[in-house]
XYZ file of C-alpha atoms in Angstrom:
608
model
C -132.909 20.959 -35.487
C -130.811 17.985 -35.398
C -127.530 19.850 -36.084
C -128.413 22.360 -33.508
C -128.762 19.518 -31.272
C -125.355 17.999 -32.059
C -123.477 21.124 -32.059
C -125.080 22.233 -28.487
C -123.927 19.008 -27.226
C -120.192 19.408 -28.893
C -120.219 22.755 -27.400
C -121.460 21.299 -23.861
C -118.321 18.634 -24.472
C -116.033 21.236 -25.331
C -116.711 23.511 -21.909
C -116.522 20.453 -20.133
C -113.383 19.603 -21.653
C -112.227 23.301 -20.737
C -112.845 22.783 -17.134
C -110.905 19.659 -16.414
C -108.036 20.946 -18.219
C -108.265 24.274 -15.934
C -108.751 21.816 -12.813
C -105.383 19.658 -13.915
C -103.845 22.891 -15.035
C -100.548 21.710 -12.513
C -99.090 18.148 -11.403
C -96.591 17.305 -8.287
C -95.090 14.239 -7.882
C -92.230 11.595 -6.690
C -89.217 11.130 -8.141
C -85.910 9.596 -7.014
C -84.220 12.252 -5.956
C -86.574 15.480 -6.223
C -90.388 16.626 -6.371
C -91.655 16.785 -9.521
C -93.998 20.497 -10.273
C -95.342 20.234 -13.956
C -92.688 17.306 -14.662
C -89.732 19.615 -13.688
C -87.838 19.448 -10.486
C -88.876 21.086 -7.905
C -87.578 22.121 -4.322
C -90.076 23.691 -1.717
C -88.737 27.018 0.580
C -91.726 26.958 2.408
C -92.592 28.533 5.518
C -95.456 27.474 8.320
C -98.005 30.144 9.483
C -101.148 29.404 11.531
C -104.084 31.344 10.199
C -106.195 31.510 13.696
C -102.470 32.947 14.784
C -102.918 36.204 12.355
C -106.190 38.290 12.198
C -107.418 37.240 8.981
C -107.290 40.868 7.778
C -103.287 40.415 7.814
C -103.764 36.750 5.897
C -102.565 38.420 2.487
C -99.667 40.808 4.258
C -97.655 37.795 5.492
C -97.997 35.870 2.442
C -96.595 39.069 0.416
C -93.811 39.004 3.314
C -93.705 35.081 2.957
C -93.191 35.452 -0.896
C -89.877 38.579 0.525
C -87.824 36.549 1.758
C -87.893 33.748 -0.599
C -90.755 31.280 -0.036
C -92.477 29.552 -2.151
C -95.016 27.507 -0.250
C -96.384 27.905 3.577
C -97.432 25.535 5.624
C -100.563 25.511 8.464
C -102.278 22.744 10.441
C -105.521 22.668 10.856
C -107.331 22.908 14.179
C -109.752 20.400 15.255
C -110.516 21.703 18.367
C -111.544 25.570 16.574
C -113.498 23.940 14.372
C -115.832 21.854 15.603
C -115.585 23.304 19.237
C -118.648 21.351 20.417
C -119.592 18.121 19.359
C -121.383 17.978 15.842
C -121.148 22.106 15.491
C -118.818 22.608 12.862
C -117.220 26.365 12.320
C -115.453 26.983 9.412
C -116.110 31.293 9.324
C -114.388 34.383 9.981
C -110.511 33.652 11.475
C -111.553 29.715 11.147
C -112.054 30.392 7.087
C -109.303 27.648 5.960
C -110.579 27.479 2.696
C -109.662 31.290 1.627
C -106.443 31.033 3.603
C -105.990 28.491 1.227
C -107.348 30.338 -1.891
C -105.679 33.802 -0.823
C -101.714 31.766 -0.670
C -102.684 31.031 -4.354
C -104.057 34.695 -5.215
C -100.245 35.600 -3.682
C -98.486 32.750 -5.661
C -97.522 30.339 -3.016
C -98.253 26.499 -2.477
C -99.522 24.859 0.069
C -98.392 22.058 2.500
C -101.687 21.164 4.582
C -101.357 19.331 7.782
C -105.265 18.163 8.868
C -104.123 15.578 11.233
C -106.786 15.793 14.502
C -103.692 16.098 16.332
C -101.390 19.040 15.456
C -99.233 19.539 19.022
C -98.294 23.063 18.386
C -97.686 24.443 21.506
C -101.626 24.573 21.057
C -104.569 23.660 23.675
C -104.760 19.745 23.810
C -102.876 19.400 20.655
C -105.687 20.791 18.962
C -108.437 18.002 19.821
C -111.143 19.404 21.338
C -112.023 19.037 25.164
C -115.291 17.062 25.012
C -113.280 13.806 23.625
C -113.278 13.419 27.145
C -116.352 13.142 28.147
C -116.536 10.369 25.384
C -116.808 7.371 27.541
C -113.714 4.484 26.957
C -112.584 7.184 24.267
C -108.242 6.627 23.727
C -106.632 9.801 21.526
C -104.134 8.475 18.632
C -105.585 4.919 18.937
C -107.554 2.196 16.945
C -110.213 2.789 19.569
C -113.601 2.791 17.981
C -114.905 6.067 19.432
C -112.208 8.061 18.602
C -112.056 6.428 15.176
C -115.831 7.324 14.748
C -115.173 11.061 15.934
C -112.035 11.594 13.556
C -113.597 10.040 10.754
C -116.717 12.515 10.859
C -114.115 15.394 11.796
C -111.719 14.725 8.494
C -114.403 14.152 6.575
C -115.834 17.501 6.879
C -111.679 19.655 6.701
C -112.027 17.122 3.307
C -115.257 19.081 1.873
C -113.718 22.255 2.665
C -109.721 21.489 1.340
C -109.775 18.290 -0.897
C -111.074 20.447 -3.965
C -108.051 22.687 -3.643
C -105.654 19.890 -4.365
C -103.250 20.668 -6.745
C -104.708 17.561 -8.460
C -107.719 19.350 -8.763
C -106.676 22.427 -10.072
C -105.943 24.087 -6.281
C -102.400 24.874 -4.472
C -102.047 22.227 -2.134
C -99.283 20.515 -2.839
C -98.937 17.851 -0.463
C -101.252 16.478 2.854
C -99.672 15.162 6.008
C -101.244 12.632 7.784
C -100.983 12.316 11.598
C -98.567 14.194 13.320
C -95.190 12.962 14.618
C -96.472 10.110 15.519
C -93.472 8.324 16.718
C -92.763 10.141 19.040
C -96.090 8.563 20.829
C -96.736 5.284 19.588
C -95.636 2.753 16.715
C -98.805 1.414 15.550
C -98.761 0.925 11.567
C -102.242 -1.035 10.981
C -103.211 2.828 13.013
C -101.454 4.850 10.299
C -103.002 2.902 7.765
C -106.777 3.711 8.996
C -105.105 7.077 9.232
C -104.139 7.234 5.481
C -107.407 5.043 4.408
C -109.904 7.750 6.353
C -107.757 10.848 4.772
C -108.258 8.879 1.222
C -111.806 8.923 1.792
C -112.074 12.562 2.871
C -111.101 13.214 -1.120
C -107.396 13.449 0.098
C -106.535 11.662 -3.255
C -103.338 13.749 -3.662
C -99.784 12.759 -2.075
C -99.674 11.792 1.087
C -96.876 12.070 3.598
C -95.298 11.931 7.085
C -93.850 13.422 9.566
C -91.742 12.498 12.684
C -88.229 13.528 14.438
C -85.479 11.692 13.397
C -84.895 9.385 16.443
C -88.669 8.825 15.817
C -89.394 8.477 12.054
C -88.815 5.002 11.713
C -91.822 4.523 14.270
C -93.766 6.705 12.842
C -93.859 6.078 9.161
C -96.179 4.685 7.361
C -94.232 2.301 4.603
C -95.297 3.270 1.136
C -95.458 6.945 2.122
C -92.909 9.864 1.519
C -91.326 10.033 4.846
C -90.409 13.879 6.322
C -87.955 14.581 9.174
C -88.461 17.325 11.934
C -85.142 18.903 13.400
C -82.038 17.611 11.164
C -80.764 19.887 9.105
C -77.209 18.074 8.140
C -77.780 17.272 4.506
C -76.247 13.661 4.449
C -77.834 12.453 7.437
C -81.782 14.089 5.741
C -81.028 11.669 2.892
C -79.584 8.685 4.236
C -82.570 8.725 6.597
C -85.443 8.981 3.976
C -83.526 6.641 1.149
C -83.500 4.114 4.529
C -87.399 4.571 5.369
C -88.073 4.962 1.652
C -86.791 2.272 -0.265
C -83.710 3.943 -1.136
C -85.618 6.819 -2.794
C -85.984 10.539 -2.081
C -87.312 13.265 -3.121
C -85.705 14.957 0.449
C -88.240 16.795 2.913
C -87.675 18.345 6.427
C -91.094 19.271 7.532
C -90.188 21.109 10.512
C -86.862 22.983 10.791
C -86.484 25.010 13.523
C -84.733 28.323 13.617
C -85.854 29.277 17.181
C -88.093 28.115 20.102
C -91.314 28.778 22.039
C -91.825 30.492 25.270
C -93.856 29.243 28.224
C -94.653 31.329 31.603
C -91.633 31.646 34.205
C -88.783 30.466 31.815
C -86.547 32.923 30.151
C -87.047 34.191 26.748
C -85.810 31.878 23.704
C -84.084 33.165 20.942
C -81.610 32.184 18.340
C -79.034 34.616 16.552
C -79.864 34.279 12.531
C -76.033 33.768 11.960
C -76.617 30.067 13.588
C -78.945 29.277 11.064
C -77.979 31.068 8.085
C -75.138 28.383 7.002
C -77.408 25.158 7.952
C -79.959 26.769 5.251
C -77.496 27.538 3.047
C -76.386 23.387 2.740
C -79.638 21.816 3.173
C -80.635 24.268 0.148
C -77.661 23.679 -1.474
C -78.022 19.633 -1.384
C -81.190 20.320 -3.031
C -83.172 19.619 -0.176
C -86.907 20.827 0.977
C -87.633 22.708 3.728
C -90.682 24.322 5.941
C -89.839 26.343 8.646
C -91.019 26.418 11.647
C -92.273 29.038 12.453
C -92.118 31.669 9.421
C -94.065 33.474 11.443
C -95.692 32.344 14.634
C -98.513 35.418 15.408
C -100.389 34.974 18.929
C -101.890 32.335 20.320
C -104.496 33.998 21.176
C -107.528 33.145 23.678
C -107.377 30.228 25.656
C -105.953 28.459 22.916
C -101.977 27.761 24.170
C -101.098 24.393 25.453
C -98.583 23.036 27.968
C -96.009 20.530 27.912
C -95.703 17.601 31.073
C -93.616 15.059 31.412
C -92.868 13.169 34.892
C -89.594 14.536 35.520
C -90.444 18.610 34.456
C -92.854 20.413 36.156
C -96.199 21.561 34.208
C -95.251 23.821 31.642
C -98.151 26.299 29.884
C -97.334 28.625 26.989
C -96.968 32.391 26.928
C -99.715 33.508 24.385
C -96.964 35.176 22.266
C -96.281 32.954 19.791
C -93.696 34.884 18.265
C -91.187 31.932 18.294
C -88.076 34.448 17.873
C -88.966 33.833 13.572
C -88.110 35.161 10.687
C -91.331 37.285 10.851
C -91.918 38.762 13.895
C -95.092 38.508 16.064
C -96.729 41.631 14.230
C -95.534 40.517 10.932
C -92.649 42.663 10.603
C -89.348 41.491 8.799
C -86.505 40.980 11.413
C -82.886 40.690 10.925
C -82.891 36.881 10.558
C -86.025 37.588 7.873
C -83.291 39.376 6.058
C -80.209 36.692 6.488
C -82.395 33.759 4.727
C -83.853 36.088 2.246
C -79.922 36.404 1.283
C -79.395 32.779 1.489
C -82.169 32.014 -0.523
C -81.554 34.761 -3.472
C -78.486 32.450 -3.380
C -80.727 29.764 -4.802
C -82.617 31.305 -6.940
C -82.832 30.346 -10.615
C -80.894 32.742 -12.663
C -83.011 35.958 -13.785
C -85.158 35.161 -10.928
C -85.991 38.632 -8.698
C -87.246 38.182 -5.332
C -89.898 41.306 -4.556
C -88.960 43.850 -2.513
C -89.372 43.757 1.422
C -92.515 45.768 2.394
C -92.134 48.385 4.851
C -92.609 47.532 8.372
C -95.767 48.168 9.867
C -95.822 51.361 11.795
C -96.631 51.198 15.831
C -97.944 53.699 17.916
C -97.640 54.142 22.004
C -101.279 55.238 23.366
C -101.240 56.816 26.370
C -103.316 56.353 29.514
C -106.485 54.469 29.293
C -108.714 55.222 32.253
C -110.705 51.829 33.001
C -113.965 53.768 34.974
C -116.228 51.295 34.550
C -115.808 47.790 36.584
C -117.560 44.258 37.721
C -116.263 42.441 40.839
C -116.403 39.080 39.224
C -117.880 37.791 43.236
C -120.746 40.212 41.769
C -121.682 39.096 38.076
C -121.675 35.439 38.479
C -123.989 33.014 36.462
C -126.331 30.420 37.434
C -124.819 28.046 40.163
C -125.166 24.232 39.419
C -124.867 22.167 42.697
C -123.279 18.942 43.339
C -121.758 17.102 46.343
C -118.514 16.931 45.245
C -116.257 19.451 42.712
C -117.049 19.116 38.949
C -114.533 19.345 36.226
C -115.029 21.431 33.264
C -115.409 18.542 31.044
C -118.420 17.382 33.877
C -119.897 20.811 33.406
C -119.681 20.973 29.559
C -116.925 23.738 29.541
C -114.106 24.207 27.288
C -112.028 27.235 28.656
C -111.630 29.858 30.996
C -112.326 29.900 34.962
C -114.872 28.037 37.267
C -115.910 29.194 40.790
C -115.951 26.890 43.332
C -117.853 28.012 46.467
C -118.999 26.275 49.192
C -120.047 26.963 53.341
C -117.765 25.748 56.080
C -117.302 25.901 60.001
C -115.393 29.392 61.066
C -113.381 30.294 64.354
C -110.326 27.516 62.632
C -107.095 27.539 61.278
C -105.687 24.422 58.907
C -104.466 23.190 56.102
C -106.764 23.835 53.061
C -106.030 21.127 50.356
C -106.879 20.628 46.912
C -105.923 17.315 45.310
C -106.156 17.251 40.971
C -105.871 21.151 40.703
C -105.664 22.248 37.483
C -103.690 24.864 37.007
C -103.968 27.746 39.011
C -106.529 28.730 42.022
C -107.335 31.752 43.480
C -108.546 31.464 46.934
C -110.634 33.622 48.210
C -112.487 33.861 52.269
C -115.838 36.297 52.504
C -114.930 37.701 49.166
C -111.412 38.691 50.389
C -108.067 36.901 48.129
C -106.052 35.011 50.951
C -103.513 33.052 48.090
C -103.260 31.462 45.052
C -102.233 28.233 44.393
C -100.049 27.050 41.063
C -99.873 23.744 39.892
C -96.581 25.176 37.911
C -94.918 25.204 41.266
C -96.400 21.716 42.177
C -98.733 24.128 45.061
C -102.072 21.654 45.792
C -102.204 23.330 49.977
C -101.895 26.481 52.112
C -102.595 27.354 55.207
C -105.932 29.812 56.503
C -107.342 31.472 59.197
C -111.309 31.077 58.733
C -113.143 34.003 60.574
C -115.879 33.533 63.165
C -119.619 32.351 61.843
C -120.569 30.136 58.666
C -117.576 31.313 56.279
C -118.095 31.346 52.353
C -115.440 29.549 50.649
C -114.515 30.767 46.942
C -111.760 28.756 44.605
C -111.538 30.506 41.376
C -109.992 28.118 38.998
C -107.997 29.159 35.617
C -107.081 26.351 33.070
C -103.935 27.553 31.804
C -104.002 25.358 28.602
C -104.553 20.918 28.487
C -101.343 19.364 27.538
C -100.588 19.418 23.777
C -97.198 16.313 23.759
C -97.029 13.370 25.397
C -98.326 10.604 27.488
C -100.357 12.892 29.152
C -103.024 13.403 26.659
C -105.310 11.417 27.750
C -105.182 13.072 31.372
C -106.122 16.277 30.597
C -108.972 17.455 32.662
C -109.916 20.502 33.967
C -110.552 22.509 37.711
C -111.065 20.375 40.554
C -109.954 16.915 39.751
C -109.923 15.541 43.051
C -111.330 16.416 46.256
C -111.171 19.401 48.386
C -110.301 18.970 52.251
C -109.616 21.374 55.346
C -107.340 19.913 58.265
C -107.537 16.158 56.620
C -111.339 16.443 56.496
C -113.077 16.536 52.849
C -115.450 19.313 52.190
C -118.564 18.565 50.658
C -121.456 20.693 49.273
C -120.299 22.755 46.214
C -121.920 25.248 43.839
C -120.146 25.361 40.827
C -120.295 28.927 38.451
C -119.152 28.609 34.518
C -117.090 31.341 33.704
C -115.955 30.397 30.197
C -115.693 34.411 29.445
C -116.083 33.764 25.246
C -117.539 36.844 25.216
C -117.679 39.621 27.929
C -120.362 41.828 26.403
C -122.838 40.437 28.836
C -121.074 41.828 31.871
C -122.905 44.228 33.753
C -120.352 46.968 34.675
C -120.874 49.967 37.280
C -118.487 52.634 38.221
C -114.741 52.975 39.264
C -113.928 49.701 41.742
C -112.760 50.650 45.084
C -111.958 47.533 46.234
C -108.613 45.740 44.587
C -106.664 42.370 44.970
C -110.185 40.294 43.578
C -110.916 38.771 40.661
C -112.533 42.381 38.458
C -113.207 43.254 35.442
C -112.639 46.784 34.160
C -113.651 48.491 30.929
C -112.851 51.756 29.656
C -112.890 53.600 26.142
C -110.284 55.593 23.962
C -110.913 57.659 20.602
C -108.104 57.134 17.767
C -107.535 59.270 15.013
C -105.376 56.970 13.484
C -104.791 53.230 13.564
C -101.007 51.471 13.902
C -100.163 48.486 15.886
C -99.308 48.532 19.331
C -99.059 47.026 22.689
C -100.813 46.741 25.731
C -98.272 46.956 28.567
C -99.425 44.763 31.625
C -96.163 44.702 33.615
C -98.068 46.180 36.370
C -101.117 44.300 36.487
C -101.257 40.870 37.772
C -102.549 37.741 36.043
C -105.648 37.988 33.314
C -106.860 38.618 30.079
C -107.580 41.702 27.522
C -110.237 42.609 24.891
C -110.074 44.733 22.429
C -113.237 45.967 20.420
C -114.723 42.338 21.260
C -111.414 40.421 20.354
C -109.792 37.917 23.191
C -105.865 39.377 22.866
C -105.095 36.282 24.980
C -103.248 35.990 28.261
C -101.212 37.864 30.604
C -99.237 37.077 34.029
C -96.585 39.483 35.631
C -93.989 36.250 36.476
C -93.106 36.556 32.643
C -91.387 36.991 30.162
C -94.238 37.708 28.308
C -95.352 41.729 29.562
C -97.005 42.959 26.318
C -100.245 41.704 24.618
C -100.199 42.343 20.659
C -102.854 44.913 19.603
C -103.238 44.697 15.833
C -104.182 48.014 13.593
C -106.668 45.431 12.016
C -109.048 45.174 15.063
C -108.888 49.056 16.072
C -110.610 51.722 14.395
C -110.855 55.164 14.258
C -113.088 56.928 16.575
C -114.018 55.290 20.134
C -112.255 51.542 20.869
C -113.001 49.904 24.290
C -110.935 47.429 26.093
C -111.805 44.995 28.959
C -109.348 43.782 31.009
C -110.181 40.925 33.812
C -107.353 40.315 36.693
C -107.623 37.776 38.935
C -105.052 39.217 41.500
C -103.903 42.645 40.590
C -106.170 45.606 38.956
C -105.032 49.212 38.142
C -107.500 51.858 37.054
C -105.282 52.363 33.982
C -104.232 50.769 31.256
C -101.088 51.808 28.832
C -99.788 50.601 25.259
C -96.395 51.412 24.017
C -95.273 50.873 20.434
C -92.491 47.823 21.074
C -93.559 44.234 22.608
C -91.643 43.061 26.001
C -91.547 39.637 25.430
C -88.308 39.406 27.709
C -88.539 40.307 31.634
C -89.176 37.473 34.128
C -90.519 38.541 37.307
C -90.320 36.590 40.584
């Protein structure tokens, strides 16, 4: 019995021993000049994808197009503000699953660079914190400030349960973890990096750390002791003279953000970037021996309420097109485009010899759909919630709200004309007398006032209120509330008494709908229903609509708005099916009793 007892406990030593050895099957580390994979050298390709940008049904597609052209790693941020939306409710589920993004990038043989900071930027809604950090009182974004230490810390530490076990370290794919976020370019704090890099330590981030900042900025923003990463440079000499500076002479060489194309944001042309200006500057950096992430790979949608805006004194207020496709080597469906194909040829160049890249997969096939009657509709004036009363305007931060619209109504004096004025809007009002739209109202365009006629008799007073997306760079973070930030007044006088109606619209399957709408120019919703006998990608075309949103089968496609250059809202294959889809559309100033999809996105027609 003894020697059964020994042996079971060599054999319990032995399967023990197994395990570790598959955890620490890989190592990645520092040297001089180069990263180290397995004690080798090693030089990332990668490229950065979001996953809440791609329906996690197409997670595995892009990383077989990712692994195409040439990649070896992708990188992604991670979202604060999608997963815990609400204080102390943590979602980590469905498109939010980080943790099988993760695992499915290994499944397809890529690494990982993970980039967890709270604050992302990311042409992304607040720079992915979420909105109730405001309502924490004396709370101060990107600070030492105790509140915000206290909410980061409990944030991280929860991203560290989910990722820190899929350290390469640990026998997972993540190669390397970012702290903070181009932090120079805000502040210069290093005792604030350091609680950075202590609370990402104690998250199980035990792996290498790094940072990341713009060149003019890096010396700000890193964190001494840490590799240091530049965004935008792409000259080769300048990359390492940089780092060895900020790095005690050492490499290995990193440019965390290279940019082969731009962004989009609503009334500004559409940016884009001929591959043949890139192709050379990723020929040298590769060439020098250099790492590299794009950014973006592939951007996807932004889809939601989720886009940001940019502010800065002298600009006006800037908010993203919910297309995110960036003009990158993957387009916004995922398809190879023609600057896909120059860096795939670059890269081959780099290849180790023998080394085969796979073959391109075929693009994914679109379909146009014709007309879509919308017969059923709900006069938002008609389906609203609840009111809550107060004397003066609530924000949505005061009324616990995230996204979307709020209604502000209110009774005044008829038989007038004046000056209606609202001070703090934010971002765009629709303004509306007895139920009838008399103007809108766009912070864009700097528009806080107009002028109305009030009828005879008590008039009802509506101000539908959008939040086109909190400020994601800048100063400006921490003045990034929502609606009615200020006071409303008519001819210099301030109006008080105001019933306030949430309209966050996260789900729409609780509108009442009745028949065909005959009135038009109001805030509506419309639904309608199509059968498909096969699925294929395709676009929504909303060139003739106004300013709004679309569902499809239950899934927020993001936003829409005629000024451009954004006309198209990506339908995936992934969320139609076969048989009867419906679609809800909700226009604040426009509605059509059809609804069409053609089979190539307009991403580029600006409208006055």
């Amino acid at each position: 019995m003894r020697k059964i007892k020994y042996l079971f406990i060599l054999m319990l030593f032995v399967f023990a021993g197994n395990i570790q050895a598959q955890k620490l099957q890989h190592t990645f580390a520092l040297a001089d000049s180069v990263f180290l994979l397995d004690g080798k050298p090693f030089q990332m390709i990668s490229g950065e994808m979001h996953y809440p940008r791609i329906p996690r049904e197409a997670w595995r597609a892009r990383m077989k197009m990712a692994k195409a052209m040439g990649l070896n790693t992708i990188g992604t941020y991670v979202f604060w503000n999608l997963h815990e939306p609400q204080k102390g409710k943590f979602d980590f589920q469905g498109n939010n699953d980080i943790a099988e993004f993760v695992k499915i990038a290994k499944e397809e043989g890529l690494w990982v660079i993970l980039r967890p900071s709270p604050y992302v930027c990311a042409e992304w809604e607040f720079g992915g914190y979420p909105y109730w950090l405001q309502n924490e009182k004396g709370l101060v974004v990107r600070s030492k400030e105790a509140q915000y230490l206290k909410e980061y810390e409990t944030y991280i530490k929860e991203v560290g349960k989910k990722l820190a076990p899929l350290q390469i370290n640990h026998g997972g794919n993540i190669l390397m973890v970012q702290i903070e976020n181009e932090y120079g370019s805000y502040g210069s704090d290093k005792d604030y990096l350091a609680i950075n890099q202590k609370m990402f330590k104690d998250a199980g981030f035990d792996g290498l750390l790094y940072t990341c900042d713009p060149a003019p900025d890096l010396v700000k923003g890193h964190l001494p002791g840490l590799l240091p990463a530049v965004n935008g440079l792409d000259n080769p000499k300048k990359v390492k003279q940089l780092i060895r500076e900020n790095h005690n002479g050492k490499g290995p060489f990193y440019i965390a953000e290279w940019y082969p194309a731009w962004f989009d944001w609503w009334g500004t042309k559409h940016h884009t970037v001929p591959a043949e200006q890139y192709a050379g500057h990723l020929d040298s950096v590769l060439a020098a021996g250099i790492s590299i992430n794009m950014y973006m790979f592939h951007g996807g949608t932004t889809r939601a309420f989720m886009n940001g805006a940019n502010y800065k004194d002298d600009t006006p207020y800037e908010p993203q097109v919910s297309s995110y496709d960036y003009d990158a080597p993957l387009d916004e469906a995922g398809n190879a485009t023609p600057k896909f194909m120059a860096f795939r040829e670059v890269i081959e160049k780099h290849l180790a010899p023998g080394v085969k890249l796979p073959a391109v997969p075929a693009a994914k096939p679109a379909m146009a759909i014709p007309a879509i009657k919308l017969n059923h509709a709900a006069p938002l004036l008609q389906n609203l919630p609840v009111a809550i009363s107060n004397k003066t305007p609530l924000t949505f931060e005061d009324l616990q709200q995230d996204y979307g619209y709020v209604l502000y109504r209110t009774k005044i004096k008829g038989s007038r004309k004046g000056q209606l004025l609202i001070k703090g809007l934010r971002d765009y009002a629709v303004i509306m007398v007895n139920g009838k739209t008399v103007g809108t109202l766009d912070r864009r365009l700097k528009q806080d006032s107009m002028n109305v006629t009030l009828p005879a008799g008590t008039v009802t007073l509506d101000i539908l209120v959008e939040n086109l997306g909190r400020i994601n760079f800048g100063k400006y973070l921490l003045d990034n509330k929502k609606g009615i930030t200020g006071s409303v007044s008519f001819n210099q006088a301030e109006i008080k008494g105001w019933q306030m109606y949430k309209l966050p619209f996260a789900a729409v399957n609780q509108v009442k709908f009745g028949g065909v709408a005959k009135a038009s120019g109001v805030p509506m919703l419309q639904k309608g229903t199509f059968s498909l006998n096969t699925v294929k990608d395709t676009y929504f075309d909303m060139s003739n609509w106004g300013k709004g949103v679309v569902w499809i089968n239950g899934h927020n496609l993001g936003r829409y708005w005629r000024v451009g250059p954004q006309q198209t809202l990506y339908v995936p294959a992934e969320w139609l099916k076969k048989g009867i889809n419906e679609v809800v559309v909700f226009d604040l100033l426009k509605s059509q009793s059809t609804l069409t999809a053609v089979d190539k996105p307009i991403l580029d027609k600006l409208n006055n």
